[in-house]
Short mmCIF file of C-alpha atoms and ligand atoms in Angstrom, two decimals:
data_model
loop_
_atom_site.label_atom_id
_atom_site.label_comp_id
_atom_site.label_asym_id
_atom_site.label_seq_id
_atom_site.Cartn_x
_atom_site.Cartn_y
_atom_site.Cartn_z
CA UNK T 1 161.74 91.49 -4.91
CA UNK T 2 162.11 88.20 -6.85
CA UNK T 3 165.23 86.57 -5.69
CA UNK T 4 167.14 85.03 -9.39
CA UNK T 5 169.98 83.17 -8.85
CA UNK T 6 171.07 82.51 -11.83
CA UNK T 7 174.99 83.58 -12.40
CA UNK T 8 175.04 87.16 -13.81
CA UNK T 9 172.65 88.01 -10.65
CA UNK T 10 174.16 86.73 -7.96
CA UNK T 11 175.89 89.84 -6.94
CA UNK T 12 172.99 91.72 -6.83
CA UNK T 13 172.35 89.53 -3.49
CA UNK T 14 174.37 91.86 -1.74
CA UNK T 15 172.31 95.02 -1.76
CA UNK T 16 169.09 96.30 -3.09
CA UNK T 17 169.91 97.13 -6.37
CA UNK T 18 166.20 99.02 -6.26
CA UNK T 19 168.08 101.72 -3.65
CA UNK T 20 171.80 101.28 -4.94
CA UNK T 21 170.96 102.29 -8.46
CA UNK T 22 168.00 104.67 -7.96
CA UNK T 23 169.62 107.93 -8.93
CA UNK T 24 171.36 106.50 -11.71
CA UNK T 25 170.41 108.02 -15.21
CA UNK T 26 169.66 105.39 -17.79
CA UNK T 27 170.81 104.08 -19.91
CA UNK T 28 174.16 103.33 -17.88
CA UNK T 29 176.54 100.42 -18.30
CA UNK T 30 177.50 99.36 -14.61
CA UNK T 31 180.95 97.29 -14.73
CA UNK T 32 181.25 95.03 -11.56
CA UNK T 33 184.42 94.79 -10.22
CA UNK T 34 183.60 91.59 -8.53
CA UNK T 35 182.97 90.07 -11.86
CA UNK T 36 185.68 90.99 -12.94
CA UNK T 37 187.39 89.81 -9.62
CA UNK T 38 185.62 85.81 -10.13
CA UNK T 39 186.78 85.32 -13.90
CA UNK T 40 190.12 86.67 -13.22
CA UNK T 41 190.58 84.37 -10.29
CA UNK T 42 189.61 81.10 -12.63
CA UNK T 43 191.34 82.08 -15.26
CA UNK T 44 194.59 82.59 -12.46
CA UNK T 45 193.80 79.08 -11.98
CA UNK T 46 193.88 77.94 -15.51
CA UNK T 47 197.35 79.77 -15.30
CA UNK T 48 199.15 78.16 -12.87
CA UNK T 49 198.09 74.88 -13.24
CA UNK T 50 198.89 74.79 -16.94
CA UNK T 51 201.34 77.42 -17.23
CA UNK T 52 200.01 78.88 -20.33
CA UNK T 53 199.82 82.37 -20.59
CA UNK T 54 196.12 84.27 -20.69
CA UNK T 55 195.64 87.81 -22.79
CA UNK T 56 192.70 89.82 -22.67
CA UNK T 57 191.47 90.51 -26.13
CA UNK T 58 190.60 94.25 -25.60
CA UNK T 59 187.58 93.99 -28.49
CA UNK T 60 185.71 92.70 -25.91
CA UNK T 61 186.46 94.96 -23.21
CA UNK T 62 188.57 97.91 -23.28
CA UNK T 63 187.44 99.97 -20.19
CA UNK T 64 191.12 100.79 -19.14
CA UNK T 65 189.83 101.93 -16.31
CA UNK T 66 189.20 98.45 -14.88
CA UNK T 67 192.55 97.28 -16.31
CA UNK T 68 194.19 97.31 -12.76
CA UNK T 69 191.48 95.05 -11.87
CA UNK T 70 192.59 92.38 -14.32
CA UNK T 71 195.92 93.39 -14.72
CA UNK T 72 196.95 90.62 -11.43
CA UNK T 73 195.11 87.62 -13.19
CA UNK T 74 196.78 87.97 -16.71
CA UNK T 75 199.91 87.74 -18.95
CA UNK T 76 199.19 90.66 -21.23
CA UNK T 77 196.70 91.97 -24.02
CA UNK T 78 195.59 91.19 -27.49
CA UNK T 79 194.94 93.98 -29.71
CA UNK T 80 192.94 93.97 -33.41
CA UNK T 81 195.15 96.71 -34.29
CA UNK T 82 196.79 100.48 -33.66
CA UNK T 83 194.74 101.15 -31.41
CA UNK T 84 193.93 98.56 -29.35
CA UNK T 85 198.02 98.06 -28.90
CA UNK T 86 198.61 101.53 -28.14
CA UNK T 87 195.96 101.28 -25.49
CA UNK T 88 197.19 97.93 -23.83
CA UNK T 89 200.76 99.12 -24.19
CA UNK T 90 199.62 102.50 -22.44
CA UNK T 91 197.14 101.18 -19.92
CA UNK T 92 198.60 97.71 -19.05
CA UNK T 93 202.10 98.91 -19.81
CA UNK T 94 204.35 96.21 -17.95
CA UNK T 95 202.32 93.40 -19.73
CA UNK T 96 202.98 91.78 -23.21
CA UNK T 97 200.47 93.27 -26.30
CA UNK T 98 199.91 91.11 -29.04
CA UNK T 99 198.43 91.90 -32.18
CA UNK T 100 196.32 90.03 -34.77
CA UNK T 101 195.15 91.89 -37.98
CA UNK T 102 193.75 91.03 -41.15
CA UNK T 103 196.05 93.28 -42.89
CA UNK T 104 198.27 95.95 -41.29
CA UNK T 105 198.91 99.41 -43.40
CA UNK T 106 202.21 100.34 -44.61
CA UNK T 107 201.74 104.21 -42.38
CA UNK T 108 200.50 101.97 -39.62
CA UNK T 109 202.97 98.92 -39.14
CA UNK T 110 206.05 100.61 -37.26
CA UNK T 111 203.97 102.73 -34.85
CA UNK T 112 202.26 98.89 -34.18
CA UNK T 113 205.44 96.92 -33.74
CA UNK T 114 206.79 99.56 -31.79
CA UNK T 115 203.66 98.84 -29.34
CA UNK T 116 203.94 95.08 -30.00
CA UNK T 117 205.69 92.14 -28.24
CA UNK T 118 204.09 89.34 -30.87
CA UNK T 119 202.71 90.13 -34.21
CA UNK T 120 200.51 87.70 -35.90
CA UNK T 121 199.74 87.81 -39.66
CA UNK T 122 197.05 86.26 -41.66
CA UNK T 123 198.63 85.91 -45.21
CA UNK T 124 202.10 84.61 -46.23
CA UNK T 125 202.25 87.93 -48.41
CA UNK T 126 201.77 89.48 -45.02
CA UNK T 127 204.43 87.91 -43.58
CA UNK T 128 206.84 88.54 -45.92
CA UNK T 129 206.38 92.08 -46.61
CA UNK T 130 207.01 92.95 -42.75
CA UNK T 131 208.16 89.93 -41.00
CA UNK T 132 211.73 90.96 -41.01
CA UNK T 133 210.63 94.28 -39.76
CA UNK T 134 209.04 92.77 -36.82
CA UNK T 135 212.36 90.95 -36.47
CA UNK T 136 214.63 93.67 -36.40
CA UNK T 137 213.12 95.83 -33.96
CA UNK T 138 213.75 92.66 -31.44
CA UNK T 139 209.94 91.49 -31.87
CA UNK T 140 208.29 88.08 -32.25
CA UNK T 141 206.30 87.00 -34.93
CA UNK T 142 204.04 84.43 -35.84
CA UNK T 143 201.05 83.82 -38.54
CA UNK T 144 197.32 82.93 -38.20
CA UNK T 145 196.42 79.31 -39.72
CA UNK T 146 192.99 78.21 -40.59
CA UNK T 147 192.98 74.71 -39.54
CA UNK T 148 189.33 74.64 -41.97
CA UNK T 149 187.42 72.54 -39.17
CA UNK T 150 184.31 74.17 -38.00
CA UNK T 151 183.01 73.55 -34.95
CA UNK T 152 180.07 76.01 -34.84
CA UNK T 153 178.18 75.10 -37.83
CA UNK T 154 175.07 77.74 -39.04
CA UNK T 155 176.63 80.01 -37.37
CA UNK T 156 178.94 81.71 -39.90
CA UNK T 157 179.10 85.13 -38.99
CA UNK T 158 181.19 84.04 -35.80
CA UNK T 159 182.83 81.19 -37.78
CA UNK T 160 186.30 81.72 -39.15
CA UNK T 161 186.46 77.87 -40.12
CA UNK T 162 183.18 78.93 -42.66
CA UNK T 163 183.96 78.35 -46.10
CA UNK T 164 184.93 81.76 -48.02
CA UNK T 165 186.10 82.53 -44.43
CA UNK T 166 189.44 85.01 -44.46
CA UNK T 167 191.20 84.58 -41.65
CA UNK T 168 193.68 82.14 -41.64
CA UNK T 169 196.38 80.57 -43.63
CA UNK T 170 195.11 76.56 -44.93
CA UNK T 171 197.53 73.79 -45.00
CA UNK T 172 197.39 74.25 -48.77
CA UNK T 173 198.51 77.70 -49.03
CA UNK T 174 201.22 76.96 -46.01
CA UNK T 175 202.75 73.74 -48.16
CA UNK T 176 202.55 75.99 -51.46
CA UNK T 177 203.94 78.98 -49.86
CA UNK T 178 205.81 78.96 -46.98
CA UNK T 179 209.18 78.90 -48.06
CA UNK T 180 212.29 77.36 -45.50
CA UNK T 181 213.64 81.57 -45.28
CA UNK T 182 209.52 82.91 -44.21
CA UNK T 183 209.40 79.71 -41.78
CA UNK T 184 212.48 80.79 -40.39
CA UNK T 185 210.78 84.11 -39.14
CA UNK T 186 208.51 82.39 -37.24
CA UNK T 187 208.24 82.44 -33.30
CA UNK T 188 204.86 81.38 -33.55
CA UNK T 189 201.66 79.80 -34.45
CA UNK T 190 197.91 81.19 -34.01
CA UNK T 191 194.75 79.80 -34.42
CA UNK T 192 191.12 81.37 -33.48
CA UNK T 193 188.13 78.95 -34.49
CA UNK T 194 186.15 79.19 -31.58
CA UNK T 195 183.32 81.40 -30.38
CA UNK T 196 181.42 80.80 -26.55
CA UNK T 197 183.08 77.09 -26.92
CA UNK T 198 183.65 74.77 -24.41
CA UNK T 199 187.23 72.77 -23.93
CA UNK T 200 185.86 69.71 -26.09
CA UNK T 201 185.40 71.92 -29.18
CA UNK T 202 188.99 73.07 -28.28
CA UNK T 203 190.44 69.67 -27.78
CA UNK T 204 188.52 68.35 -31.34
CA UNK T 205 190.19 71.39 -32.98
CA UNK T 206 193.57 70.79 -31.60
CA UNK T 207 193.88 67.13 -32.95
CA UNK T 208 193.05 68.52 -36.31
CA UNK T 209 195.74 71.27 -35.84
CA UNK T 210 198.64 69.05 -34.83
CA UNK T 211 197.49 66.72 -37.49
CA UNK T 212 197.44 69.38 -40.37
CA UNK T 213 200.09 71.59 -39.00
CA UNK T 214 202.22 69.50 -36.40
CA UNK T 215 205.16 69.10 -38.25
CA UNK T 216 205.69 72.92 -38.74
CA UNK T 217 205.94 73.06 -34.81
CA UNK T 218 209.63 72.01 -34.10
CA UNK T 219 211.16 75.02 -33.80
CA UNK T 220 208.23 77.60 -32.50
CA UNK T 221 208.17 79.31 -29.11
CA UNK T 222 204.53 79.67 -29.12
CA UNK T 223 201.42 78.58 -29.72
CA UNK T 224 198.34 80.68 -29.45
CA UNK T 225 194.98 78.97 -29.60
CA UNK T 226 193.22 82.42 -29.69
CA UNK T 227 190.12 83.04 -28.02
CA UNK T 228 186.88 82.13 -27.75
CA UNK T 229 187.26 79.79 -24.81
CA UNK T 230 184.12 80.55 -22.19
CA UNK T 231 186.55 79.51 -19.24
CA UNK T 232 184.76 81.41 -16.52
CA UNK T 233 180.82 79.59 -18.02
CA UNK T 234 179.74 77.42 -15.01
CA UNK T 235 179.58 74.47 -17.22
CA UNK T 236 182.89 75.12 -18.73
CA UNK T 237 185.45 72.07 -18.30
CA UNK T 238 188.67 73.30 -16.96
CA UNK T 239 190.76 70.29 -16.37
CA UNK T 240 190.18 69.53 -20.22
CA UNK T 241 191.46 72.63 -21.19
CA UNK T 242 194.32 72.19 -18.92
CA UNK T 243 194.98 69.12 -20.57
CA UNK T 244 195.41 70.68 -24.16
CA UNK T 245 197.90 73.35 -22.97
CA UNK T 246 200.01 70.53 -21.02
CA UNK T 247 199.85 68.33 -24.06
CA UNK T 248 200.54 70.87 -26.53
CA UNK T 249 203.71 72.62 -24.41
CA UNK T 250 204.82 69.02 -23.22
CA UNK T 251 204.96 67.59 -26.73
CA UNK T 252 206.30 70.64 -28.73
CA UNK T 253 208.44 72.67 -25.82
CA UNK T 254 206.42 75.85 -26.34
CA UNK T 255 204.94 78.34 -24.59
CA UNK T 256 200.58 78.26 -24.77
CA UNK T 257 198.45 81.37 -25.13
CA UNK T 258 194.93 82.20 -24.77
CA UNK T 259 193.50 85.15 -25.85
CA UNK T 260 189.95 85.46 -24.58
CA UNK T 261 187.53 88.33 -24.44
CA UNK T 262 184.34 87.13 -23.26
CA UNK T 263 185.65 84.87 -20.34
CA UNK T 264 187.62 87.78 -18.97
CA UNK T 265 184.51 89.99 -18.29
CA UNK T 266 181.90 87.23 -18.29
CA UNK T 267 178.37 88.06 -16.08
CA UNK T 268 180.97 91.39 -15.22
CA UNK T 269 178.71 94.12 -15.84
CA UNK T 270 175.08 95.08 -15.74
CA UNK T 271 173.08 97.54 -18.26
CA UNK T 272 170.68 99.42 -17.06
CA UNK T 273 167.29 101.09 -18.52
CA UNK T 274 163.73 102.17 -17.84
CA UNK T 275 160.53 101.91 -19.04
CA UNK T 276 159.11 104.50 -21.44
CA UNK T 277 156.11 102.98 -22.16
CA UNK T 278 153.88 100.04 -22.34
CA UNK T 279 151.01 99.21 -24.69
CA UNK T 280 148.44 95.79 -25.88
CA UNK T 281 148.98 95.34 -29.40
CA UNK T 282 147.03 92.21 -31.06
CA UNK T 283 147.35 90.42 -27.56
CA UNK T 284 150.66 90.98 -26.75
CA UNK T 285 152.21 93.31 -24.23
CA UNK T 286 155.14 95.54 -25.15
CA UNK T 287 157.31 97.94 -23.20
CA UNK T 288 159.54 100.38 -24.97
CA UNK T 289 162.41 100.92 -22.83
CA UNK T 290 164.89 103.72 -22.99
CA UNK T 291 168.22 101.97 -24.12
CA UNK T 292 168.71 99.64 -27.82
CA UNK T 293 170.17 97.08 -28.92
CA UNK T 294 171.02 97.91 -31.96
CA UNK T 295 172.99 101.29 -30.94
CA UNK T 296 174.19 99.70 -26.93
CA UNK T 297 174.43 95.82 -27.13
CA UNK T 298 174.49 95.21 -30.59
CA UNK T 299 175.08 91.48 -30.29
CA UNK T 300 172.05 90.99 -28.91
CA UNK T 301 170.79 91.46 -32.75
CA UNK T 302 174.20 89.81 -34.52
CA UNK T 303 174.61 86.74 -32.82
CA UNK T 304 171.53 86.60 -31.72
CA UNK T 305 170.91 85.86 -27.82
CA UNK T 306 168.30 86.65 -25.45
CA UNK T 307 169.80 88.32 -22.39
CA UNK T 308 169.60 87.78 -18.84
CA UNK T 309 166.98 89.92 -17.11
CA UNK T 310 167.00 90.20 -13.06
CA UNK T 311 163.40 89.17 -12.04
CA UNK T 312 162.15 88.34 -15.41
CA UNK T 313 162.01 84.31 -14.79
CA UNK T 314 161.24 82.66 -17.72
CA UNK T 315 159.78 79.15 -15.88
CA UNK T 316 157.38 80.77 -13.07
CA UNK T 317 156.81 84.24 -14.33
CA UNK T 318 153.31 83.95 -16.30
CA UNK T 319 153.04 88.16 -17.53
CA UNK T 320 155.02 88.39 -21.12
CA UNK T 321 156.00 90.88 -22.45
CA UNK T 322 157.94 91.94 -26.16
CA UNK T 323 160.95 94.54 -24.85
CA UNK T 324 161.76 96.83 -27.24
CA UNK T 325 163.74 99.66 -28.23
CA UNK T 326 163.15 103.27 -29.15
CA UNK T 327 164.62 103.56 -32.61
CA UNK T 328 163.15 103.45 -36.06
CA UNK T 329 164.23 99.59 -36.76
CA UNK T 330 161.99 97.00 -36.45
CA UNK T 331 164.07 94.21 -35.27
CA UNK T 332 165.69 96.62 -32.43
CA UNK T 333 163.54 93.93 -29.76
CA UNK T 334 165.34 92.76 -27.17
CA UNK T 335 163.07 89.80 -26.73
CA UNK T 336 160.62 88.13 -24.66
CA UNK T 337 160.54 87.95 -21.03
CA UNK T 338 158.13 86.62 -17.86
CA UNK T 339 157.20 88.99 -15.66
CA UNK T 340 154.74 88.42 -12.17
CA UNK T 341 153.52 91.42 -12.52
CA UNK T 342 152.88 94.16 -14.85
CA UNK T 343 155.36 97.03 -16.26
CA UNK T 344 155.23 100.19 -15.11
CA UNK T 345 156.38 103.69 -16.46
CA UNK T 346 160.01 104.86 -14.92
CA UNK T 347 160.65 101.39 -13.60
CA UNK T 348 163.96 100.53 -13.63
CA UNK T 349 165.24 96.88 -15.71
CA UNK T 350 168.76 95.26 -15.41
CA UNK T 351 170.29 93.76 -18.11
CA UNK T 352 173.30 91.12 -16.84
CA UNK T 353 176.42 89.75 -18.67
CA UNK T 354 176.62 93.40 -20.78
CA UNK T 355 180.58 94.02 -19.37
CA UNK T 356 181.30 91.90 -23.23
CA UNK T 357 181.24 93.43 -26.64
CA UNK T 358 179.01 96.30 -24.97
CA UNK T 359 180.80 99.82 -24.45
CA UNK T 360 183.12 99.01 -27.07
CA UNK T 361 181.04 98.38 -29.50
CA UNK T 362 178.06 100.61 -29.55
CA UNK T 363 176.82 103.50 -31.29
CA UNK T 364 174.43 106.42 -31.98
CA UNK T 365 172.49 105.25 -34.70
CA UNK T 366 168.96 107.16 -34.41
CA UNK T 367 170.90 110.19 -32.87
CA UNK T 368 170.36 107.13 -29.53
CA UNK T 369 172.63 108.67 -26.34
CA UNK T 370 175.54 106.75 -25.73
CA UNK T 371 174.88 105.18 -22.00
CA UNK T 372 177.36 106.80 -19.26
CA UNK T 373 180.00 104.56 -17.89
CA UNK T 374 179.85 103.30 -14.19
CA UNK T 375 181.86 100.85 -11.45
CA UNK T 376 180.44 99.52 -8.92
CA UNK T 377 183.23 98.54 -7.04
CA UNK T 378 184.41 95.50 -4.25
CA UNK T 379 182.49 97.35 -1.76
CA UNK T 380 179.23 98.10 -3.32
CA UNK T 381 180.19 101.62 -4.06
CA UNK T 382 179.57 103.25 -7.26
CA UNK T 383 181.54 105.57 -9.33
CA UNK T 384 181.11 107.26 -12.86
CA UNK T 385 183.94 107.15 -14.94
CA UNK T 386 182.27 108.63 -18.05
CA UNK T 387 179.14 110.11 -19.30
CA UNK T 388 177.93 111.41 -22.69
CA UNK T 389 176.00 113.70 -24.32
CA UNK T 390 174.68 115.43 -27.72
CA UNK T 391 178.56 116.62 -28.36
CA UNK T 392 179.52 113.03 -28.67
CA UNK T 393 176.90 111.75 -31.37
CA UNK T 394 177.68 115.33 -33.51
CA UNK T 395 181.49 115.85 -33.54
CA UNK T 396 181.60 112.61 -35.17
CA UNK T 397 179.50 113.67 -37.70
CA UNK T 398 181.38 117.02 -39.08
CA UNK T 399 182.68 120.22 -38.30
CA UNK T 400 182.15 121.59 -35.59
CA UNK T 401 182.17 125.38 -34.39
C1 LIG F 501 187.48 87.74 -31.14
C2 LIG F 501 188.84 87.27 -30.95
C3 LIG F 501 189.29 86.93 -29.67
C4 LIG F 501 188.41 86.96 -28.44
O1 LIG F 501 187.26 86.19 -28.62
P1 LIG F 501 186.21 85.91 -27.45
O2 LIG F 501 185.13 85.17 -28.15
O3 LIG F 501 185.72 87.22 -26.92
O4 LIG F 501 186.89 85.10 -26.41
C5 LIG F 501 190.61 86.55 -29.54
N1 LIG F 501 191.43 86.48 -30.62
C6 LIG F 501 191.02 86.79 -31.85
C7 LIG F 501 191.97 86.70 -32.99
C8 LIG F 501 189.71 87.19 -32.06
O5 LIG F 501 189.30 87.50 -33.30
#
C-alpha cells in the first residue's frame, strides 16, 4: 500500500482501508466523523476568538444524521429555502436557521418564517412584500447586497459578483430604492461573493462593502458575510479572517456571521467505487469504474476539479490512466490519475473530500443507482444509514402501483 499523505487521506492512516471497506457495496459515500470532528474544531476556534457566529449552509451537506456531530462547533444553519429550514429547524432544533432565497412563494413564506430566526431577501420588492411579515411573527430580517466586486474572475458560474449576476441588491438599486420605512425593517446585512476563497479575497471584498454600503450599517444587528470561506484548507489564513469579523463588529456594534458549506465538511467524507473495466484505446489506458460524476459528484464536471485519489500520486506514479464513468455522456471522466501499477477488475478506488455538494446533490441520470449512505465513525466503525435501490430512481418518475 502506497502511503499519501496528503489531507483528505490522512485518516485512512489508521486502518487498512483495503480490509475496513471490503464488504462494502459500491458505489457508497463514507462520511467521516473525524472530518467532521477537525473542521468543526477550527471553525470553534474561529468562534471564540472572534465571536462571530458560524452556520452550516445545509446545500452542502445535509446528512442530518451527522448533525449531532457538528451541532457542538456551530451557531445554527443556513437554509436555500422550505426545505432546508424545516430540516435544520427539525434536526438542529435548538440552533438558529437562517434563510436566503432568490425569491420566496406567496404558499411558501409563512410555513418558512415560521421555521426561520433571520430571513434574507434579494430584491427590495422582496423585502417589501413580506418584510413586515417577518417582523410580526417576532423574526429578523435582513437583505442580500451585491457589493459588484468579483474576486473569482472566469469563473462565472460560481460568481455572484459576474455581470448579469442575480443575487444581490447594487448600491444603485439600494440608493434608488430603499426607502427610510424598508430600511427601518432591517436587522441585517448579507453578502455571498466568495467561492473556495481564502481570508484576503474576504478582506478585499469587505473594504469595498463598507465603502459602498458602510453608511447603511448604523443601526443593523448583523452582518453576514455568507459563505464561501475555505476556513478548515491548510493554507487558509485564520488570524486574517479573525481580523475582518473584529473590525467589522468593533466598528459597527454588530453581530458577524458566516455561513459556510464546504469548510464545515471539508476532506469529511470518502466515495467509494470499483473497477468495471479497463481497456488501451489510441495509447491511453482507461478504466470504467462503477460510480459517475455526472449523476454522484456532479461538481466534479461544473466547477471543474480533479479529485483526490488515495494512491494515485500524481509526481511518482508513472501508469496513467483516463477514469471514467458508465453513462452515455462523454464528458462523464473523472480525470487523469498516476498509478504504479496497473488496474485491475473489482479493485476497489477512494475518492476523498466527497462529504461537499455530494449526497445532496446527485442524481439518477442514466437510470445510475444512487450510492448508499455510510459513517465511519470516531472509532473506525462503520454504519449504514441509508441505501437505495430501483424504487428510488422510478417513484420519481410517475405513478406507481
Ligand atoms: C453556497 C452558499 C453558501 C455556502 O457556500 P460554500 O461555498 O459551500 O461555503 C452560503 N451562503 C449562500 C447564500 C450560498 O449561496
Amino acid at each position: 500500500m502506497i502511503k499519501d499523505l496528503r489531507p483528505p487521506f490522512v485518516r485512512l492512516n489508521d486502518f487498512n482501508p483495503d480490509e475496513l471497506f471490503k464488504d462494502l457495496k459500491t458505489p457508497c459515500y463514507v462520511i467521516d466523523e473525524k472530518g467532521l470532528i477537525y473542521d468543526g474544531e477550527i471553525l470553534k476556534r474561529v468562534s471564540e476568538e472572534s465571536g462571530a457566529r458560524i452556520l452550516l449552509a445545509q446545500k452542502a451537506f445535509s446528512n442530518f444524521n451527522l448533525y449531532n456531530v457538528i451541532e457542538p462547533y456551530i451557531y445554527g444553519t443556513e437554509a436555500s429555502g422550505l426545505y432546508e429550514a424545516r430540516l435544520g429547524r427539525e434536526e438542529m432544533p435548538n440552533k438558529e436557521v437562517h434563510v436566503f432565497c432568490a425569491a420566496y412563494r406567496d404558499d411558501e413564506i409563512d410555513e418558512v418564517i415560521s421555521y426561520a430566526d433571520h430571513i434574507i431577501f434579494n430584491s427590495i420588492n422582496q423585502l417589501k412584500k413580506f418584510g413586515s411579515r417577518v417582523k410580526e411573527a417576532g423574526k429578523e430580517v435582513g437583505v442580500r447586497i451585491n457589493p459588484e466586486y468579483s474576486t473569482q474572475p472566469g469563473h462565472e458560474i460560481y460568481d455572484p459578483c459576474s455581470s448579469g449576476s442575480r443575487l444581490g441588491i447594487t448600491i444603485a438599486d439600494f440608493k434608488d430604492n430603499m426607502t427610510p420605512e424598508l430600511l427601518g425593517l432591517l436587522d441585517g446585512i448579507h453578502f455571498h461573493t466568495l467561492c473556495q476563497q481564502n481570508s484576503d479575497d474576504l478582506e478585499a471584498t469587505l473594504n469595498v462593502v463598507i465603502e459602498k454600503f458602510g453608511s447603511y450599517f448604523k443601526d443593523l444587528k448583523w452582518i453576514n458575510f455568507g459563505g464561501g470561506h475555505h476556513i478548515t484548507r491548510f493554507d487558509y489564513d485564520i488570524d486574517r479572517l479573525i481580523r475582518c469579523i473584529k473590525l467589522v463588529k468593533d466598528k459597527y456594534n454588530v453581530e458577524v456571521y458566516l455561513e459556510p458549506g464546504e469548510a464545515v465538511v471539508l476532506n469529511a467524507g470518502f466515495l467509494l467505487t470499483r473497477v468495471l473495466d479497463t481497456f488501451n484505446k489510441n495509447g491511453q489506458k482507461f478504466a470504467i469504474v462503477d460510480t459517475s460524476a455526472a449523476c454522484h459528484f456532479p461538481d466534479v464536471i461544473e466547477m471543474p476539479f480533479l479529485p483526490p485519489l488515495y494512491k494515485a500520486d500524481l509526481e511518482s506514479n508513472n501508469i496513467d490512466y483516463r477514469i471514467g464513468c458508465p453513462t452515455c455522456l462523454t464528458g462523464d471522466v473523472i480525470g487523469n490519475y498516476k498509478f504504479d501499477s496497473d488496474l485491475k477488475e473489482n479493485e476497489m478506488l477512494i475518492f476523498g473530500d466527497m462529504a461537499l455538494y455530494t449526497t445532496c446533490k446527485n442524481n439518477t441520470f442514466n437510470g445510475m443507482p444512487l450510492p448508499d449512505i455510510y459513517v465511519l465513525h470516531n472509532d473506525n466503525s462503520i454504519e449504514k444509514l441509508t441505501s437505495f435501490g430501483y424504487n428510488d430512481f422510478k417513484y420519481r418518475l410517475g405513478k406507481m402501483n
